[in-house]
Amino acid sequence: QVEAIEYREGSSKTYSKIKMPGLAKFSNITLKRGTFADDTDFYKWINTINLNTVERRDIIIQLLNEQHEPVLTWRALKAFPLKVQASDLKADGNEVAIETIEIAHEGLSIVQ
């Protein structure tokens, strides 16, 4: 998302403001996936966060088809995790365990 900046030059003879693109703002990315045994990479990554320091990474996100082949690939720049949430642990439930991961980043592009 890019915010529009409105301004009027002091010597402008028009009575309207000029709009220019401002700074880009990127929404957080939320990913959901099935939980697997011994797959703790996101938990390890979020535990590296300390006061005012974070391990930023460029990450690749792929949309896969039914044959597990990449259909679309995105690259998120300078990303870091904000939240990792496991699914509710219900003793009487039979749902698949899903974890939710929220990631902040400084740019998103489609990789060809």
Short mmCIF file of N, CA and C in Angstrom, two decimals:
data_model
loop_
_atom_site.label_atom_id
_atom_site.label_comp_id
_atom_site.label_asym_id
_atom_site.label_seq_id
_atom_site.Cartn_x
_atom_site.Cartn_y
_atom_site.Cartn_z
N GLN A 1 0.85 -1.16 0.00
CA GLN A 1 0.00 0.00 0.00
C GLN A 1 0.90 1.23 0.00
N VAL A 2 0.55 2.19 -0.81
CA VAL A 2 1.30 3.44 -0.88
C VAL A 2 0.36 4.58 -0.51
N GLU A 3 0.80 5.39 0.43
CA GLU A 3 0.02 6.55 0.84
C GLU A 3 0.25 7.69 -0.15
N ALA A 4 -0.80 8.44 -0.44
CA ALA A 4 -0.67 9.62 -1.31
C ALA A 4 -0.30 10.83 -0.46
N ILE A 5 0.66 11.59 -0.95
CA ILE A 5 1.06 12.84 -0.28
C ILE A 5 0.51 13.99 -1.11
N GLU A 6 -0.22 14.88 -0.45
CA GLU A 6 -0.75 16.05 -1.13
C GLU A 6 0.08 17.27 -0.74
N TYR A 7 0.42 18.06 -1.73
CA TYR A 7 1.15 19.29 -1.42
C TYR A 7 0.85 20.33 -2.48
N ARG A 8 1.15 21.56 -2.15
CA ARG A 8 0.99 22.67 -3.09
C ARG A 8 2.25 23.51 -3.02
N GLU A 9 2.87 23.65 -4.16
CA GLU A 9 4.08 24.46 -4.24
C GLU A 9 3.73 25.92 -3.99
N GLY A 10 4.60 26.61 -3.29
CA GLY A 10 4.33 27.99 -2.92
C GLY A 10 4.10 28.92 -4.10
N SER A 11 4.77 28.71 -5.23
CA SER A 11 4.61 29.59 -6.38
C SER A 11 3.61 29.06 -7.40
N SER A 12 2.86 28.01 -7.04
CA SER A 12 1.90 27.41 -7.97
C SER A 12 0.72 28.35 -8.19
N LYS A 13 0.28 28.46 -9.46
CA LYS A 13 -0.84 29.33 -9.80
C LYS A 13 -2.16 28.57 -9.80
N THR A 14 -2.11 27.26 -9.57
CA THR A 14 -3.34 26.48 -9.53
C THR A 14 -3.90 26.49 -8.11
N TYR A 15 -5.20 26.24 -8.02
CA TYR A 15 -5.86 26.24 -6.72
C TYR A 15 -6.09 24.83 -6.19
N SER A 16 -5.35 23.90 -6.71
CA SER A 16 -5.50 22.52 -6.24
C SER A 16 -4.14 21.97 -5.80
N LYS A 17 -4.21 20.92 -5.02
CA LYS A 17 -3.00 20.28 -4.53
C LYS A 17 -2.54 19.23 -5.53
N ILE A 18 -1.25 18.95 -5.51
CA ILE A 18 -0.66 17.90 -6.34
C ILE A 18 -0.54 16.65 -5.47
N LYS A 19 -0.84 15.50 -6.05
CA LYS A 19 -0.70 14.24 -5.31
C LYS A 19 0.50 13.48 -5.85
N MET A 20 1.31 13.01 -4.93
CA MET A 20 2.50 12.22 -5.27
C MET A 20 2.50 10.97 -4.41
N PRO A 21 3.12 9.88 -4.91
CA PRO A 21 3.21 8.69 -4.07
C PRO A 21 4.16 8.92 -2.90
N GLY A 22 3.75 8.44 -1.74
CA GLY A 22 4.57 8.57 -0.54
C GLY A 22 5.26 7.26 -0.21
N LEU A 23 5.47 7.05 1.05
CA LEU A 23 6.15 5.84 1.50
C LEU A 23 5.25 4.62 1.37
N ALA A 24 5.85 3.51 1.03
CA ALA A 24 5.10 2.26 0.93
C ALA A 24 4.91 1.67 2.33
N LYS A 25 3.75 1.06 2.53
CA LYS A 25 3.43 0.42 3.80
C LYS A 25 2.99 -1.00 3.49
N PHE A 26 3.56 -1.98 4.17
CA PHE A 26 3.26 -3.38 3.90
C PHE A 26 2.52 -4.00 5.07
N SER A 27 1.42 -4.66 4.76
CA SER A 27 0.66 -5.37 5.79
C SER A 27 1.41 -6.62 6.21
N ASN A 28 1.13 -7.08 7.41
CA ASN A 28 1.73 -8.32 7.89
C ASN A 28 1.20 -9.50 7.09
N ILE A 29 2.00 -10.55 7.01
CA ILE A 29 1.61 -11.78 6.32
C ILE A 29 1.21 -12.79 7.38
N THR A 30 0.06 -13.43 7.19
CA THR A 30 -0.38 -14.49 8.09
C THR A 30 -0.42 -15.79 7.31
N LEU A 31 0.31 -16.77 7.81
CA LEU A 31 0.38 -18.09 7.16
C LEU A 31 -0.18 -19.13 8.11
N LYS A 32 -0.87 -20.12 7.54
CA LYS A 32 -1.37 -21.25 8.33
C LYS A 32 -0.88 -22.53 7.68
N ARG A 33 -0.49 -23.48 8.53
CA ARG A 33 -0.02 -24.76 8.01
C ARG A 33 -0.23 -25.84 9.06
N GLY A 34 -0.21 -27.06 8.60
CA GLY A 34 -0.31 -28.19 9.51
C GLY A 34 0.93 -28.28 10.38
N THR A 35 0.76 -28.72 11.60
CA THR A 35 1.88 -28.88 12.53
C THR A 35 2.51 -30.25 12.35
N PHE A 36 3.83 -30.27 12.30
CA PHE A 36 4.57 -31.52 12.12
C PHE A 36 5.52 -31.73 13.29
N ALA A 37 5.74 -32.98 13.66
CA ALA A 37 6.68 -33.30 14.73
C ALA A 37 8.08 -32.88 14.32
N ASP A 38 8.84 -32.39 15.26
CA ASP A 38 10.24 -31.98 15.06
C ASP A 38 10.40 -30.81 14.10
N ASP A 39 9.34 -30.06 13.80
CA ASP A 39 9.44 -28.89 12.94
C ASP A 39 9.27 -27.65 13.83
N THR A 40 10.35 -27.19 14.40
CA THR A 40 10.31 -26.08 15.35
C THR A 40 11.05 -24.85 14.85
N ASP A 41 11.29 -24.76 13.55
CA ASP A 41 12.08 -23.66 13.00
C ASP A 41 11.48 -22.29 13.31
N PHE A 42 10.15 -22.13 13.19
CA PHE A 42 9.54 -20.83 13.46
C PHE A 42 9.63 -20.47 14.94
N TYR A 43 9.47 -21.46 15.81
CA TYR A 43 9.60 -21.21 17.25
C TYR A 43 11.03 -20.78 17.59
N LYS A 44 12.01 -21.42 16.99
CA LYS A 44 13.41 -21.03 17.22
C LYS A 44 13.67 -19.62 16.71
N TRP A 45 13.09 -19.28 15.56
CA TRP A 45 13.28 -17.96 14.97
C TRP A 45 12.67 -16.88 15.86
N ILE A 46 11.44 -17.09 16.34
CA ILE A 46 10.80 -16.07 17.18
C ILE A 46 11.51 -15.94 18.52
N ASN A 47 12.15 -16.99 18.98
CA ASN A 47 12.89 -16.91 20.25
C ASN A 47 14.22 -16.17 20.12
N THR A 48 14.63 -15.82 18.90
CA THR A 48 15.85 -15.02 18.72
C THR A 48 15.59 -13.54 18.93
N ILE A 49 14.32 -13.15 19.06
CA ILE A 49 13.98 -11.74 19.23
C ILE A 49 14.34 -11.30 20.64
N ASN A 50 15.13 -10.23 20.73
CA ASN A 50 15.49 -9.60 21.99
C ASN A 50 15.06 -8.15 21.90
N LEU A 51 15.22 -7.42 22.98
CA LEU A 51 14.84 -6.02 22.99
C LEU A 51 15.60 -5.27 21.90
N ASN A 52 14.88 -4.69 20.97
CA ASN A 52 15.41 -3.89 19.86
C ASN A 52 16.30 -4.65 18.88
N THR A 53 16.36 -5.96 18.97
CA THR A 53 17.12 -6.73 17.99
C THR A 53 16.27 -7.89 17.49
N VAL A 54 16.43 -8.19 16.23
CA VAL A 54 15.66 -9.28 15.64
C VAL A 54 16.47 -9.83 14.47
N GLU A 55 16.36 -11.11 14.24
CA GLU A 55 17.02 -11.73 13.10
C GLU A 55 16.09 -11.62 11.89
N ARG A 56 16.41 -10.71 10.99
CA ARG A 56 15.59 -10.53 9.78
C ARG A 56 16.09 -11.47 8.69
N ARG A 57 15.14 -11.99 7.93
CA ARG A 57 15.48 -12.90 6.84
C ARG A 57 14.64 -12.57 5.61
N ASP A 58 15.21 -12.78 4.44
CA ASP A 58 14.42 -12.79 3.22
C ASP A 58 13.83 -14.19 3.12
N ILE A 59 12.51 -14.28 3.01
CA ILE A 59 11.88 -15.60 2.98
C ILE A 59 11.13 -15.80 1.67
N ILE A 60 11.00 -17.04 1.28
CA ILE A 60 10.28 -17.44 0.08
C ILE A 60 9.00 -18.14 0.52
N ILE A 61 7.87 -17.73 -0.08
CA ILE A 61 6.57 -18.35 0.18
C ILE A 61 6.08 -18.91 -1.15
N GLN A 62 5.73 -20.18 -1.17
CA GLN A 62 5.28 -20.81 -2.41
C GLN A 62 3.87 -21.35 -2.27
N LEU A 63 3.05 -21.08 -3.28
CA LEU A 63 1.73 -21.68 -3.41
C LEU A 63 1.91 -22.94 -4.23
N LEU A 64 1.51 -24.09 -3.68
CA LEU A 64 1.72 -25.37 -4.35
C LEU A 64 0.40 -25.91 -4.87
N ASN A 65 0.47 -26.65 -5.99
CA ASN A 65 -0.72 -27.33 -6.50
C ASN A 65 -0.86 -28.69 -5.83
N GLU A 66 -1.81 -29.49 -6.31
CA GLU A 66 -2.06 -30.79 -5.69
C GLU A 66 -0.90 -31.76 -5.85
N GLN A 67 -0.04 -31.54 -6.83
CA GLN A 67 1.14 -32.38 -7.02
C GLN A 67 2.36 -31.83 -6.27
N HIS A 68 2.13 -30.82 -5.42
CA HIS A 68 3.18 -30.16 -4.63
C HIS A 68 4.22 -29.46 -5.51
N GLU A 69 3.77 -28.96 -6.66
CA GLU A 69 4.63 -28.17 -7.55
C GLU A 69 4.31 -26.69 -7.34
N PRO A 70 5.33 -25.83 -7.34
CA PRO A 70 5.07 -24.40 -7.15
C PRO A 70 4.24 -23.81 -8.28
N VAL A 71 3.19 -23.10 -7.91
CA VAL A 71 2.34 -22.40 -8.87
C VAL A 71 2.69 -20.91 -8.87
N LEU A 72 2.95 -20.38 -7.69
CA LEU A 72 3.29 -18.97 -7.53
C LEU A 72 4.27 -18.84 -6.37
N THR A 73 5.26 -17.96 -6.54
CA THR A 73 6.29 -17.79 -5.51
C THR A 73 6.43 -16.31 -5.18
N TRP A 74 6.46 -16.01 -3.88
CA TRP A 74 6.67 -14.65 -3.40
C TRP A 74 7.95 -14.60 -2.59
N ARG A 75 8.58 -13.42 -2.57
CA ARG A 75 9.74 -13.18 -1.71
C ARG A 75 9.38 -12.01 -0.78
N ALA A 76 9.48 -12.25 0.52
CA ALA A 76 9.27 -11.21 1.52
C ALA A 76 10.64 -10.77 2.02
N LEU A 77 10.90 -9.47 1.96
CA LEU A 77 12.21 -8.94 2.31
C LEU A 77 12.29 -8.52 3.77
N LYS A 78 13.43 -8.81 4.37
CA LYS A 78 13.73 -8.40 5.75
C LYS A 78 12.59 -8.77 6.71
N ALA A 79 12.14 -10.00 6.61
CA ALA A 79 11.01 -10.46 7.41
C ALA A 79 11.45 -10.92 8.79
N PHE A 80 10.51 -10.81 9.73
CA PHE A 80 10.73 -11.37 11.06
C PHE A 80 9.38 -11.77 11.65
N PRO A 81 9.37 -12.80 12.50
CA PRO A 81 8.11 -13.30 13.04
C PRO A 81 7.57 -12.40 14.15
N LEU A 82 6.26 -12.23 14.14
CA LEU A 82 5.59 -11.48 15.20
C LEU A 82 4.89 -12.41 16.18
N LYS A 83 4.34 -13.50 15.62
CA LYS A 83 3.56 -14.40 16.46
C LYS A 83 3.54 -15.79 15.84
N VAL A 84 3.71 -16.80 16.67
CA VAL A 84 3.52 -18.19 16.27
C VAL A 84 2.50 -18.76 17.24
N GLN A 85 1.40 -19.27 16.70
CA GLN A 85 0.32 -19.75 17.55
C GLN A 85 -0.05 -21.17 17.15
N ALA A 86 0.00 -22.07 18.11
CA ALA A 86 -0.41 -23.45 17.85
C ALA A 86 -1.92 -23.55 17.95
N SER A 87 -2.49 -24.60 17.36
CA SER A 87 -3.93 -24.79 17.45
C SER A 87 -4.31 -25.21 18.86
N ASP A 88 -5.59 -25.08 19.16
CA ASP A 88 -6.08 -25.48 20.48
C ASP A 88 -5.86 -26.97 20.68
N LEU A 89 -5.40 -27.31 21.85
CA LEU A 89 -5.16 -28.72 22.17
C LEU A 89 -6.36 -29.24 22.95
N LYS A 90 -7.24 -29.92 22.25
CA LYS A 90 -8.45 -30.47 22.87
C LYS A 90 -8.32 -31.98 22.93
N ALA A 91 -8.44 -32.51 24.12
CA ALA A 91 -8.30 -33.96 24.29
C ALA A 91 -9.40 -34.72 23.57
N ASP A 92 -10.59 -34.13 23.47
CA ASP A 92 -11.71 -34.83 22.83
C ASP A 92 -11.89 -34.42 21.36
N GLY A 93 -11.01 -33.58 20.82
CA GLY A 93 -11.13 -33.13 19.43
C GLY A 93 -10.42 -34.06 18.47
N ASN A 94 -10.84 -34.00 17.20
CA ASN A 94 -10.17 -34.80 16.18
C ASN A 94 -9.75 -33.94 14.99
N GLU A 95 -9.58 -32.63 15.24
CA GLU A 95 -9.15 -31.72 14.18
C GLU A 95 -7.65 -31.86 13.94
N VAL A 96 -7.25 -31.48 12.73
CA VAL A 96 -5.83 -31.45 12.39
C VAL A 96 -5.19 -30.28 13.13
N ALA A 97 -4.00 -30.48 13.66
CA ALA A 97 -3.28 -29.41 14.37
C ALA A 97 -2.74 -28.41 13.35
N ILE A 98 -3.18 -27.17 13.46
CA ILE A 98 -2.79 -26.09 12.55
C ILE A 98 -2.06 -25.03 13.36
N GLU A 99 -0.92 -24.55 12.84
CA GLU A 99 -0.25 -23.42 13.49
C GLU A 99 -0.36 -22.20 12.60
N THR A 100 -0.49 -21.04 13.24
CA THR A 100 -0.61 -19.77 12.55
C THR A 100 0.65 -18.97 12.82
N ILE A 101 1.19 -18.39 11.76
CA ILE A 101 2.43 -17.63 11.85
C ILE A 101 2.17 -16.24 11.27
N GLU A 102 2.47 -15.19 12.04
CA GLU A 102 2.33 -13.83 11.55
C GLU A 102 3.72 -13.24 11.38
N ILE A 103 3.96 -12.66 10.19
CA ILE A 103 5.29 -12.19 9.83
C ILE A 103 5.21 -10.73 9.36
N ALA A 104 6.10 -9.90 9.89
CA ALA A 104 6.26 -8.53 9.40
C ALA A 104 7.37 -8.54 8.35
N HIS A 105 7.29 -7.61 7.39
CA HIS A 105 8.30 -7.57 6.33
C HIS A 105 8.41 -6.15 5.78
N GLU A 106 9.42 -5.93 4.94
CA GLU A 106 9.65 -4.60 4.37
C GLU A 106 9.51 -4.58 2.86
N GLY A 107 8.85 -5.57 2.31
CA GLY A 107 8.62 -5.60 0.86
C GLY A 107 8.23 -6.99 0.41
N LEU A 108 7.33 -7.06 -0.55
CA LEU A 108 6.85 -8.33 -1.06
C LEU A 108 6.86 -8.26 -2.58
N SER A 109 7.46 -9.27 -3.21
CA SER A 109 7.50 -9.29 -4.67
C SER A 109 7.21 -10.70 -5.16
N ILE A 110 6.73 -10.78 -6.39
CA ILE A 110 6.49 -12.07 -7.03
C ILE A 110 7.76 -12.47 -7.75
N VAL A 111 8.19 -13.70 -7.51
CA VAL A 111 9.41 -14.23 -8.12
C VAL A 111 9.01 -14.99 -9.37
N GLN A 112 9.67 -14.72 -10.49
CA GLN A 112 9.35 -15.41 -11.75
C GLN A 112 10.17 -16.66 -11.91
#
